[in-house]
Coordinates of C-alpha atoms in Angstrom, one line a residue:
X498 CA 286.8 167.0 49.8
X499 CA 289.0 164.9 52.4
X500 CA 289.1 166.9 55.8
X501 CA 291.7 166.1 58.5
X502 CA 290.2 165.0 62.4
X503 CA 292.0 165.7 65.5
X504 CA 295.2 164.7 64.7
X505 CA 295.8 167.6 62.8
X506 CA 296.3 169.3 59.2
X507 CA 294.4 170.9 56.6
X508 CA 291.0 170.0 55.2
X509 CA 290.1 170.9 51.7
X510 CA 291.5 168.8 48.3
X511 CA 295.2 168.4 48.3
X512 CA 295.6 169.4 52.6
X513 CA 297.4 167.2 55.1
X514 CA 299.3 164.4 54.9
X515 CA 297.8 162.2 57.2
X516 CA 299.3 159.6 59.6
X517 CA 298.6 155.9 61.1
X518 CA 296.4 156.5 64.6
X519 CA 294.5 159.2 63.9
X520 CA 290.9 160.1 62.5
X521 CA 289.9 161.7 58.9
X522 CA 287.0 162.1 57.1
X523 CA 287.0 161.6 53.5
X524 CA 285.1 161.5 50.2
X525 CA 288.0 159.6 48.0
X526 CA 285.5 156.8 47.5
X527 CA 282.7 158.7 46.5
X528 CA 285.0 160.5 44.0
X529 CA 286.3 157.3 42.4
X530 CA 282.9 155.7 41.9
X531 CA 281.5 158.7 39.9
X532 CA 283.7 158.8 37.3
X533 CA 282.9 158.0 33.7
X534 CA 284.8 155.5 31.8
X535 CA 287.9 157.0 30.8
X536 CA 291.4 156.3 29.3
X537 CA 292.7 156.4 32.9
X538 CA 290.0 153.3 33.9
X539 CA 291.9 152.0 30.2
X540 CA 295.2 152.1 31.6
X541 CA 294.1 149.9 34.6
X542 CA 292.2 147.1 32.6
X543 CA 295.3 146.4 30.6
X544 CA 297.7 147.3 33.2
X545 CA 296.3 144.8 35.6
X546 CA 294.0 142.7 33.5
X547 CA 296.1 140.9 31.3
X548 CA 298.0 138.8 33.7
X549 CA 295.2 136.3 33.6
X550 CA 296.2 135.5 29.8
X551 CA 299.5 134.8 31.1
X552 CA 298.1 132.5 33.6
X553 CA 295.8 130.7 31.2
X554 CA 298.9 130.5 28.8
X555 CA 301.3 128.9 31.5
X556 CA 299.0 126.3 32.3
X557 CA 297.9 125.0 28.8
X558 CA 301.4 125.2 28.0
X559 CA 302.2 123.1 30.4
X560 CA 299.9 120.4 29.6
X561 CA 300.2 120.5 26.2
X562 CA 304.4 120.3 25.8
X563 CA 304.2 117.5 28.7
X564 CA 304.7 114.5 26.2
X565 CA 307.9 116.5 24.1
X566 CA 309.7 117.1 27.1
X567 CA 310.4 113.7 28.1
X568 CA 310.8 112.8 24.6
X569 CA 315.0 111.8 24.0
X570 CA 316.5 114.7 22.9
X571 CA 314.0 117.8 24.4
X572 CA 317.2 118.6 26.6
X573 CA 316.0 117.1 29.9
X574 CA 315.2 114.3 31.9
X575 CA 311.4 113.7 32.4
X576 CA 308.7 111.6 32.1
X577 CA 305.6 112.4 31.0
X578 CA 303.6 111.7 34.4
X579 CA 306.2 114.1 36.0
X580 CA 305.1 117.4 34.4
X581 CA 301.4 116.1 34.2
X582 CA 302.0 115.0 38.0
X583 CA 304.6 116.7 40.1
X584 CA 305.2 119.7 38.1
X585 CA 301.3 120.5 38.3
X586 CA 301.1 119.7 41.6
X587 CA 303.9 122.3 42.8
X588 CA 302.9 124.7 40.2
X589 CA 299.5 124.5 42.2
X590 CA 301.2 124.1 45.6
X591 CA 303.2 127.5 44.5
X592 CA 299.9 129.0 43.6
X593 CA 298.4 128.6 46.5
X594 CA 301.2 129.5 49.3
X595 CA 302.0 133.0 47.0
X596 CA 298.2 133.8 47.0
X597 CA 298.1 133.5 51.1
X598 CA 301.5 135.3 51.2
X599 CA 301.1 138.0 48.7
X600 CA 297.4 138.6 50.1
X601 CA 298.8 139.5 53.5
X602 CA 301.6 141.4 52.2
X603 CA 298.9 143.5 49.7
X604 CA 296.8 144.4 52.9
X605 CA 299.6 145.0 54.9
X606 CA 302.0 147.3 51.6
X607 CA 299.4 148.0 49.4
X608 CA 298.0 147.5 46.0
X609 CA 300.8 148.7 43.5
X610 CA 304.0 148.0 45.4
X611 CA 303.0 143.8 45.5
X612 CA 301.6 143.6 42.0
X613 CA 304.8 144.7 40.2
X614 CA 306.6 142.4 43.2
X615 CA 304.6 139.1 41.5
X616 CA 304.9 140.4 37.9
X617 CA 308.4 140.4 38.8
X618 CA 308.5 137.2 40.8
X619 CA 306.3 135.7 37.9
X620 CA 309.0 136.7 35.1
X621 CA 312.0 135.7 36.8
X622 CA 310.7 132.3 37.2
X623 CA 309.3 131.5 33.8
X624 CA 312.9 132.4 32.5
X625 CA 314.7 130.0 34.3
X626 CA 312.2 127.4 33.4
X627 CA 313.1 127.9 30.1
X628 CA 316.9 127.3 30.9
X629 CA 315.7 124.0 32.7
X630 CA 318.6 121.4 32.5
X631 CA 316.9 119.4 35.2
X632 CA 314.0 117.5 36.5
X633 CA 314.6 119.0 40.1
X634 CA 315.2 122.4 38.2
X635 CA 312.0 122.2 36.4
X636 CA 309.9 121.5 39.4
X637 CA 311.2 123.9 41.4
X638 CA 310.6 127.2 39.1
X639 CA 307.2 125.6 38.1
X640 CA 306.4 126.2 42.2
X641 CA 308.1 129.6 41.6
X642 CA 305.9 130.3 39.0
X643 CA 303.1 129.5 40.5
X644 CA 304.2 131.5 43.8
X645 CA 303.8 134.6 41.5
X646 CA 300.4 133.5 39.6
X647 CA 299.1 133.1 42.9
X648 CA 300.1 136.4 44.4
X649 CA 299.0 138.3 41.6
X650 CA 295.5 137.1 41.9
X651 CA 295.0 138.9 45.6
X652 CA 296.9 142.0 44.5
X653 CA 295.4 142.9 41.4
X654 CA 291.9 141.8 42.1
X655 CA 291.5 143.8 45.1
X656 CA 293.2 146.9 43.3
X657 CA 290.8 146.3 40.5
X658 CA 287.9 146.4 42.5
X659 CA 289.1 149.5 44.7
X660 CA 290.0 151.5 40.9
X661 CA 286.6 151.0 39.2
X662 CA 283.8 152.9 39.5
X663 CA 280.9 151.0 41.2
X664 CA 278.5 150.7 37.7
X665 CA 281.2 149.3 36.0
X666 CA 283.0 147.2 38.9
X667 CA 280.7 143.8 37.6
X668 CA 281.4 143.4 34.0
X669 CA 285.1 144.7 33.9
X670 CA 285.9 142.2 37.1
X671 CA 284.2 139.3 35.1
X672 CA 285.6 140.3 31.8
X673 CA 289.2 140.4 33.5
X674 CA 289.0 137.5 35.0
X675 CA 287.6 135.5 32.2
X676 CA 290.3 137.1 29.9
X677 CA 292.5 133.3 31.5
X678 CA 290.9 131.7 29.1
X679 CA 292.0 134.0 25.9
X680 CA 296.0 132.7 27.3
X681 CA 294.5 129.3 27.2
X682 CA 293.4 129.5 23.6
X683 CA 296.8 131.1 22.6
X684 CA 298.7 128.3 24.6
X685 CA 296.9 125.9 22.8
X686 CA 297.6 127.4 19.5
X687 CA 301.3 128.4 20.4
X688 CA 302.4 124.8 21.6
X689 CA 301.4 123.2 18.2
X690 CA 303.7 125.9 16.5
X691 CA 306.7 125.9 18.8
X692 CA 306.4 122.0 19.3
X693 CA 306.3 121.9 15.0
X694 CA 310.0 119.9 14.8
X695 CA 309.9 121.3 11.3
X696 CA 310.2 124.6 12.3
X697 CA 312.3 124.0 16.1
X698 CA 314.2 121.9 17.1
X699 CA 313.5 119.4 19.5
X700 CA 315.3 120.8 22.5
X701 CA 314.5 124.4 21.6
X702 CA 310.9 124.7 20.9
X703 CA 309.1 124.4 24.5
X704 CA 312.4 126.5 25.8
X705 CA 310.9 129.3 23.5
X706 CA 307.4 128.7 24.8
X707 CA 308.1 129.6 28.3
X708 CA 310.5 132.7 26.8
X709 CA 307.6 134.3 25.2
X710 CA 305.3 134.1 28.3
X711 CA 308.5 136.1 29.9
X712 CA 308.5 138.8 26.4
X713 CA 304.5 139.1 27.2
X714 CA 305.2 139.9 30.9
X715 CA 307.6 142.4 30.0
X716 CA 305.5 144.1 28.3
X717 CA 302.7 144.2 30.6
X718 CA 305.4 145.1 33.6
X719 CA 306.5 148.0 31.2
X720 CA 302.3 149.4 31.4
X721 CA 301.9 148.5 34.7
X722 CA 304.2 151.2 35.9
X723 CA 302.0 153.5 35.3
X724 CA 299.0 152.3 37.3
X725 CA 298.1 154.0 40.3
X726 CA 298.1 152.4 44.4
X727 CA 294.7 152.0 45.3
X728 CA 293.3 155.1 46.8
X729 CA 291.1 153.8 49.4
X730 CA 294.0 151.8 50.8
X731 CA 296.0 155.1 51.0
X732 CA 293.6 156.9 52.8
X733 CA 293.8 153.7 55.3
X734 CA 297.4 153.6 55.8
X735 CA 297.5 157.3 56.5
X736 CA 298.4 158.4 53.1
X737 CA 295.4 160.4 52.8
X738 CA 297.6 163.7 51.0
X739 CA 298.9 160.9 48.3
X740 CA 295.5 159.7 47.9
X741 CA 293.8 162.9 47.6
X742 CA 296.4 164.0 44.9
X743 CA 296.1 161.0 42.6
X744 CA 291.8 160.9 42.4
X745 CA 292.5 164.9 41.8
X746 CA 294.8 163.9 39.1
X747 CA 292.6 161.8 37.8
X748 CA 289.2 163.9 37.8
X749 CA 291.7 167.0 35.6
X750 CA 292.4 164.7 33.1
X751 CA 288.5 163.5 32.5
X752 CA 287.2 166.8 33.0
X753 CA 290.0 168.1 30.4
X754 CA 288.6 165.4 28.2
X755 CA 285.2 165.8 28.5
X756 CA 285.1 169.6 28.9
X757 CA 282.5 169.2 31.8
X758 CA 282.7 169.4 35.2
X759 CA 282.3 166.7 37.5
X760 CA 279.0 166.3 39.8
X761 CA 280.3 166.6 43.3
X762 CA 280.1 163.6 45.4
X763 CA 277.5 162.4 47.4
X764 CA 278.9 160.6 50.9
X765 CA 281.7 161.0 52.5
X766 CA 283.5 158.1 55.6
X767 CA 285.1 158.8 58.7
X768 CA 287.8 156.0 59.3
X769 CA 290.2 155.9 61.8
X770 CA 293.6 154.9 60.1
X771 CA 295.5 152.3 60.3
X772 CA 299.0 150.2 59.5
X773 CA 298.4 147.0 59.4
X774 CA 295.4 144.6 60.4
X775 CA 296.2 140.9 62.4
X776 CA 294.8 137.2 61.3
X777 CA 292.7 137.4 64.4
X778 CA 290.8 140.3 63.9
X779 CA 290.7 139.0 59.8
X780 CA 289.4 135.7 60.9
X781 CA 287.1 137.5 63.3
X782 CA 285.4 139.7 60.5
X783 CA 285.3 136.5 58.1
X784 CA 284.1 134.0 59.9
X785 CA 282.3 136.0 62.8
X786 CA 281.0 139.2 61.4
X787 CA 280.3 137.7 57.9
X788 CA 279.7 133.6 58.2
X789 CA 277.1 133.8 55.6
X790 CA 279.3 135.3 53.2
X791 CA 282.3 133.4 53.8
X792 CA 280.1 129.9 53.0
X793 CA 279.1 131.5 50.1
X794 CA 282.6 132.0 49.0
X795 CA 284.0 128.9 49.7
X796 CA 280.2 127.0 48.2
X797 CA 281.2 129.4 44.8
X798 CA 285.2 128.3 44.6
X799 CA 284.8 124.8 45.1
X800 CA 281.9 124.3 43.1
X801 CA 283.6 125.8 40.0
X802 CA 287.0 124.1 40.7
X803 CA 285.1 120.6 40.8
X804 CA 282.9 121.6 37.4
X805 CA 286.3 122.5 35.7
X806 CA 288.4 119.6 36.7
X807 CA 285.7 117.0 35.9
X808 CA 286.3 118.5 32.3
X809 CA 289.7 119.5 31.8
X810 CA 291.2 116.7 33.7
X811 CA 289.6 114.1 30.8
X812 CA 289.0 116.6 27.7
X813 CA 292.3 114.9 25.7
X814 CA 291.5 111.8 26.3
X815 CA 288.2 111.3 26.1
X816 CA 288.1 113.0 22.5
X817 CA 291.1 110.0 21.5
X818 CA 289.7 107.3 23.6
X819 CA 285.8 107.7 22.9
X820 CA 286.2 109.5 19.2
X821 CA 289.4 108.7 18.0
X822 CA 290.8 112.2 17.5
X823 CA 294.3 112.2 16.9
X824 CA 296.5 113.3 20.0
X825 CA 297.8 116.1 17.9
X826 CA 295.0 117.8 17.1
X827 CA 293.2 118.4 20.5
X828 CA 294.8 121.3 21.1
X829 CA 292.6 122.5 18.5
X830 CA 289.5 121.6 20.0
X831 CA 290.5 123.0 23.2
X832 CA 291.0 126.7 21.6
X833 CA 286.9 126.2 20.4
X834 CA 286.5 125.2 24.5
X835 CA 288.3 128.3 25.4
X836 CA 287.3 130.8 23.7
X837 CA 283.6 129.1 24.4
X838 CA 284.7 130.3 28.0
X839 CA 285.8 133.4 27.4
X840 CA 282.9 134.6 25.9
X841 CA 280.9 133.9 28.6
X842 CA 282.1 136.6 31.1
X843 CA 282.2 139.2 27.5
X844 CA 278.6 138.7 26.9
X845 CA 277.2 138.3 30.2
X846 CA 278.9 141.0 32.1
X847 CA 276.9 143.3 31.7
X848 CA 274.1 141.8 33.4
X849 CA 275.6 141.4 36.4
X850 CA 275.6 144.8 37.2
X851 CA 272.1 145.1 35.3
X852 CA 270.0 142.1 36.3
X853 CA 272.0 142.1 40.0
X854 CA 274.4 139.7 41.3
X855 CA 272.2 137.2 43.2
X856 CA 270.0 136.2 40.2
X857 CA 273.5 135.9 37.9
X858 CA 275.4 134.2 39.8
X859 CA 273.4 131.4 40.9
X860 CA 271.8 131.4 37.2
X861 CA 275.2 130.5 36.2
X862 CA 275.3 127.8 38.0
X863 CA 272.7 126.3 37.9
X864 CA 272.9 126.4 33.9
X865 CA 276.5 125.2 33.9
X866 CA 275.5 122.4 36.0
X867 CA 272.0 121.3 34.8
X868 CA 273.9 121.4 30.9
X869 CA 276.9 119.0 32.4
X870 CA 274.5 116.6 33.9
X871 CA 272.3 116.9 30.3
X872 CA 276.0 116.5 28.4
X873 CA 277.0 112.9 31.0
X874 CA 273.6 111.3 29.7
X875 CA 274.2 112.3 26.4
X876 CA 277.4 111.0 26.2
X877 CA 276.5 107.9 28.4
X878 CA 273.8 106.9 26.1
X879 CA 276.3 107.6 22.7
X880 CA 274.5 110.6 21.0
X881 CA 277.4 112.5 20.7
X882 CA 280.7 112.7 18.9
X883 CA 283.7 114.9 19.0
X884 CA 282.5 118.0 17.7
X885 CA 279.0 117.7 19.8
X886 CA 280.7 117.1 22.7
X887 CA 282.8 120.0 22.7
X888 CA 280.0 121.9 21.6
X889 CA 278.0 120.7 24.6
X890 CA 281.5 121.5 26.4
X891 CA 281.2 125.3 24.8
X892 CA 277.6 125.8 26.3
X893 CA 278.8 124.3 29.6
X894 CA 281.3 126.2 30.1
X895 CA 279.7 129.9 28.5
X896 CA 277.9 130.0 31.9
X897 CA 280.4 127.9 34.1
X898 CA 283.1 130.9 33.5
X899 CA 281.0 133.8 34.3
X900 CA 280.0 132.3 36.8
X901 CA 283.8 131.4 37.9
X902 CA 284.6 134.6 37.4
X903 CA 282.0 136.2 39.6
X904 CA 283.3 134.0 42.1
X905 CA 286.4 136.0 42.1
X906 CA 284.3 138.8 41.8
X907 CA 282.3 137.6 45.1
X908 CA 284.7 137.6 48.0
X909 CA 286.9 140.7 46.3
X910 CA 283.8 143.6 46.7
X911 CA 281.7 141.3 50.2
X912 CA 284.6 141.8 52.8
X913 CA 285.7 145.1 54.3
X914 CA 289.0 146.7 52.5
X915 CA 291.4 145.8 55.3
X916 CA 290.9 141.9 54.8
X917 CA 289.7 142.2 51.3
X918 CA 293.4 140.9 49.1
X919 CA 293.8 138.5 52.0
X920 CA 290.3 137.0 52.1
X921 CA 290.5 136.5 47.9
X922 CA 294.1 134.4 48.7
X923 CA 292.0 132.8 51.2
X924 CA 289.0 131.6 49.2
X925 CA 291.1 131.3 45.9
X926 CA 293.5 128.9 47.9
X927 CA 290.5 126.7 49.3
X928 CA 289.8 126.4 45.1
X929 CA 292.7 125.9 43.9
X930 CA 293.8 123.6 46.2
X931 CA 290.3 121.5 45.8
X932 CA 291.2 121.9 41.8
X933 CA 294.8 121.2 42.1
X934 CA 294.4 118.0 44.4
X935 CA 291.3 116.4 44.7
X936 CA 290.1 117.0 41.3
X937 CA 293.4 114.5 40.1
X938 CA 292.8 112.4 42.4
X939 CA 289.1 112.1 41.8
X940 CA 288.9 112.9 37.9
X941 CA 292.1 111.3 36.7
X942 CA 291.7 108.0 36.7
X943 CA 287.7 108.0 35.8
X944 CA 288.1 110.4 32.7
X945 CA 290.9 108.2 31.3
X946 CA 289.9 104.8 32.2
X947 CA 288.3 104.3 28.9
X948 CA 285.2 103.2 30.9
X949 CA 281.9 105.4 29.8
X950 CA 279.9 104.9 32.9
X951 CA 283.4 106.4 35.1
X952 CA 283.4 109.4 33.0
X953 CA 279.5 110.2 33.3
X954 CA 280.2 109.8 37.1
X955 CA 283.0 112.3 36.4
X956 CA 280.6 114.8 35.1
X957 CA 277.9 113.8 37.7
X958 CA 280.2 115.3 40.6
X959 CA 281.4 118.2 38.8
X960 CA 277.5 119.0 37.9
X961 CA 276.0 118.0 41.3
X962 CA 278.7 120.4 42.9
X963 CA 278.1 123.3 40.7
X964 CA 274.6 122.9 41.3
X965 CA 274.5 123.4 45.3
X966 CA 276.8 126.3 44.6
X967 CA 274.1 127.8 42.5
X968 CA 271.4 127.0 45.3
X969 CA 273.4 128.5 47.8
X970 CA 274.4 131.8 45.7
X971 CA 270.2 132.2 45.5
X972 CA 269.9 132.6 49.0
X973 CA 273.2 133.8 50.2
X974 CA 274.2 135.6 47.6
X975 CA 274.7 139.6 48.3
X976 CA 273.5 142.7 45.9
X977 CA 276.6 144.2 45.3
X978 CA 275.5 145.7 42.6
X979 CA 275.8 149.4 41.5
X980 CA 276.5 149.7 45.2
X981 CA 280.2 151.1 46.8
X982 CA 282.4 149.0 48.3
X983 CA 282.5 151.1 51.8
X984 CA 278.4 150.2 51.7
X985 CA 278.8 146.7 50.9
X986 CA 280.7 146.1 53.7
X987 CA 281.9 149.0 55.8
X988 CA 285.7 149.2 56.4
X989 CA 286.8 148.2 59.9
X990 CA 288.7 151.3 60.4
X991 CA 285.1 153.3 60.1
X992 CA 284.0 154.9 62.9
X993 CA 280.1 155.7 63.3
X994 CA 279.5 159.4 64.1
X995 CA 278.6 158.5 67.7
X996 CA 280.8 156.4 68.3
X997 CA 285.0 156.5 69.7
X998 CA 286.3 153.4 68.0
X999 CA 286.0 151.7 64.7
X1000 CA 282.8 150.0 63.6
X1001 CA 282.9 146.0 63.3
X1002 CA 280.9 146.2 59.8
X1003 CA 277.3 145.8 59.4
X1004 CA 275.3 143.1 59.7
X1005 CA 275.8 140.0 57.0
X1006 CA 273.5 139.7 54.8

């Protein structure tokens, strides 16, 4: 039941519409997180879910079509370095700035309204990559591109988080999230096809790469319609009527399904609501109110980025330098790698809302890291070949991308609502940005020196990092599990029953 405070209007399900300023007390959270699994929860995954293939498609695409397209003849003028270089680097750039800006504009508009914005923002960008007569034109939709990948990380996992019920929030955030890697596998696959000269032409066959990222984001634009804003930010924002109608909506539909009646929730909040919230008071709550947490975020991004650019940066070229695979055929080994990584999250997603969060997470890496270091002395000392190493690669990165993904995971459900698309931007910037950079400049040139001692130091960073992430997830790490959101880390707009103005959030911990 939501009931209205002194503002005004009618308590009861389906009363009042609410207003910024004023004070209501409601169970919409309670509601949400004891719902079974249902089509509706269906609608969301897929909805919401499957941008990440896109992602993982974009940027194996990339790489992969980097040595056609400044090939004589592809249709425009660029070297190879230049897509590998620049292009990644704005594409990375682009992911970053839209992640900071689209996180503020989430918090600030809500959940639904920015995640069809960066679908959109995402679409119209690929397609005019596709059309690119240019170098300058390339580079600048590749940022564009990016601007949109990046935004639609801090709008849909915060919606995500806020839609799924709390016994279920782990695995389906993990699975999500590792789901990249499945558009990794099918860029992989796609470029040797479309890049066939046999069956496209030259100038024509990367063009139609980038077109059918654009046909798969139509068709995931054309499902996310139909996904709901985020409830608890409704309530928030003083939409509490809207908010109350949609769970109702939602709970008809299940109990038509199921022909029982729902239990009746257990808790209700009292929150005072709200417009917007300002950088100071979000810098306050992250750095002030929740230090611990924070350093756990940024010790779980940038451990990850390093562990995955100490491999993908030197994958290609260590399997033709070291093993003499042809350059044609790694895309082929790369599939095996991603789908090694996607079945990470699938398998062990479940037991992060089972086992608990502190013991999987820095599990994870610790595994990921200890195998990396156990792969560099392997390598160093020549007991492998191509298909060992990228089965040592598979095991690697089974753990590495659960525990990637319940990074993501991490700083979406520890923060209070008001901060929480922002503080992902944030935290997935700080990564990206240590991927996107450093990692070239520090894995580049020692991957694909030819040198084996400068590609087990390679590893050894990329390991060594992963590992203090995993040390600090096993004291810092919070039990999130099975728990709500609004008891993880209480909204700021909460008021305590004794008290006449909003609660700062409890202690971190």
């Amino acid at each position: 039941m939501t009931a209205f405070g002194p503002d005004g209007g009618r308590g009861g399900r389906g009363g009042g519409t609410g207003g910024t300023g004023g004070t209501i007390t409601t169970d919409v959270p309670a509601r949400l997180d004891r719902l079974p699994w249902s089509r509706w929860h269906w609608m969301i995954v897929i909805g919401l879910g499957t941008v990440w293939i896109l992602d993982g498609l974009e940027v194996t695409v990339v790489g992969n079509i980097a040595s056609r397209l400044s090939e004589p003849g592809s249709g425009l003028s660029i070297t190879d370095a230049q897509v590998t270089g620049v292009a990644a680097a704005l594409y990375v750039a682009g992911a970053c700035t839209g992640a900071l800006v689209f996180g503020w504009l989430t918090d600030r508009h809500g959940r639904k309204k920015l995640f069809l914005v960066t679908l959109g923002v995402y679409l119209a960008a690929t397609a005019l990559t596709a059309v690119s007569f240019s170098a300058w034109w390339f580079f600048l939709f590749r940022f564009l591109t990016g601007f949109g990948i990046g935004g639609e990380y801090a709008a849909i996992n915060s919606a995500i988080d806020e839609l799924i019920p709390r016994i279920y929030r782990g695995r389906v955030d993990l699975i999500i999230n590792g789901s990249f890697w499945l558009g990794a596998m099918g860029g992989s696959l796609l470029s040797v096809l479309m890049l066939n000269t046999g069956v496209f032409p030259l100038n024509v066959g990367w063009r139609l790469t980038f077109a059918f990222g654009v046909v798969l984001g139509l068709a995931i634009l054309l499902v996310r319609r139909n996904v709901p804003e985020s409830p608890r930010w409704m309530f928030i924002h003083g939409r509490a009527a809207g908010a109350e109608e949609l769970v109702a909506e939602a709970e008809r539909r299940i109990e038509a399904r199921t022909g029982r009646r729902l239990p009746e929730p257990d808790q209700a909040i009292t929150v005072r609501t709200r417009k917007s919230t300002g950088f100071v008071e979000i810098a306050r709550t992250l750095l002030r109110t929740y230090p611990r947490r924070a350093f756990l975020g940024l010790a779980l991004f940038i451990g990850q980025a390093f562990l995955y650019n100490a491999i993908t940066f030197g994958f290609g070229s260590i399997l033709v330098r070291f093993f003499g695979v042809p350059s044609g055929a790694t895309g082929y080994y790369f599939a095996v790698i991603a789908f090694g990584n996607f079945l990470g999250p699938l398998l062990l997603g479940r037991l992060f809302d089972t086992v608990g969060r502190r013991p999987m997470i820095s599990s994870t890496y610790l595994l990921s890291g200890v195998l990396l270091f156990l792969t560099a002395w392997m390598f160093g000392d020549g007991r492998l070949g191509a298909t060992t190493m990228t089965a040592c690669w598979c095991a690697v990165l089974f753990f590495a991308s659960a525990g990637a993904s319940a990074a993501y995971l991490t700083v979406s459900e520890v923060f209070p609502m008001e901060t929480r698309a922002l503080a992902i931007a944030f935290f997935y910037a700080i990564g990206t940005a240590a991927g996107g950079i450093s990692g070239p400049l520090i894995f580049s040139d020692l991957t694909q020196s030819g040198v084996v001692a400068d590609t087990v130091l390679a590893f050894s960073i990329g390991a060594s990092l992963m590992v203090a992430a995993g040390l600090v997830a096993a004291f810092l790490a919070t039990p999130a599990e099975r728990r709500s959101l609004e008891d993880i880390a209480e909204p700021l707009s909460a008021r305590a029953a004794t008290a006449s103005a909003p609660a700062s959030g409890p202690a971190d911990g």
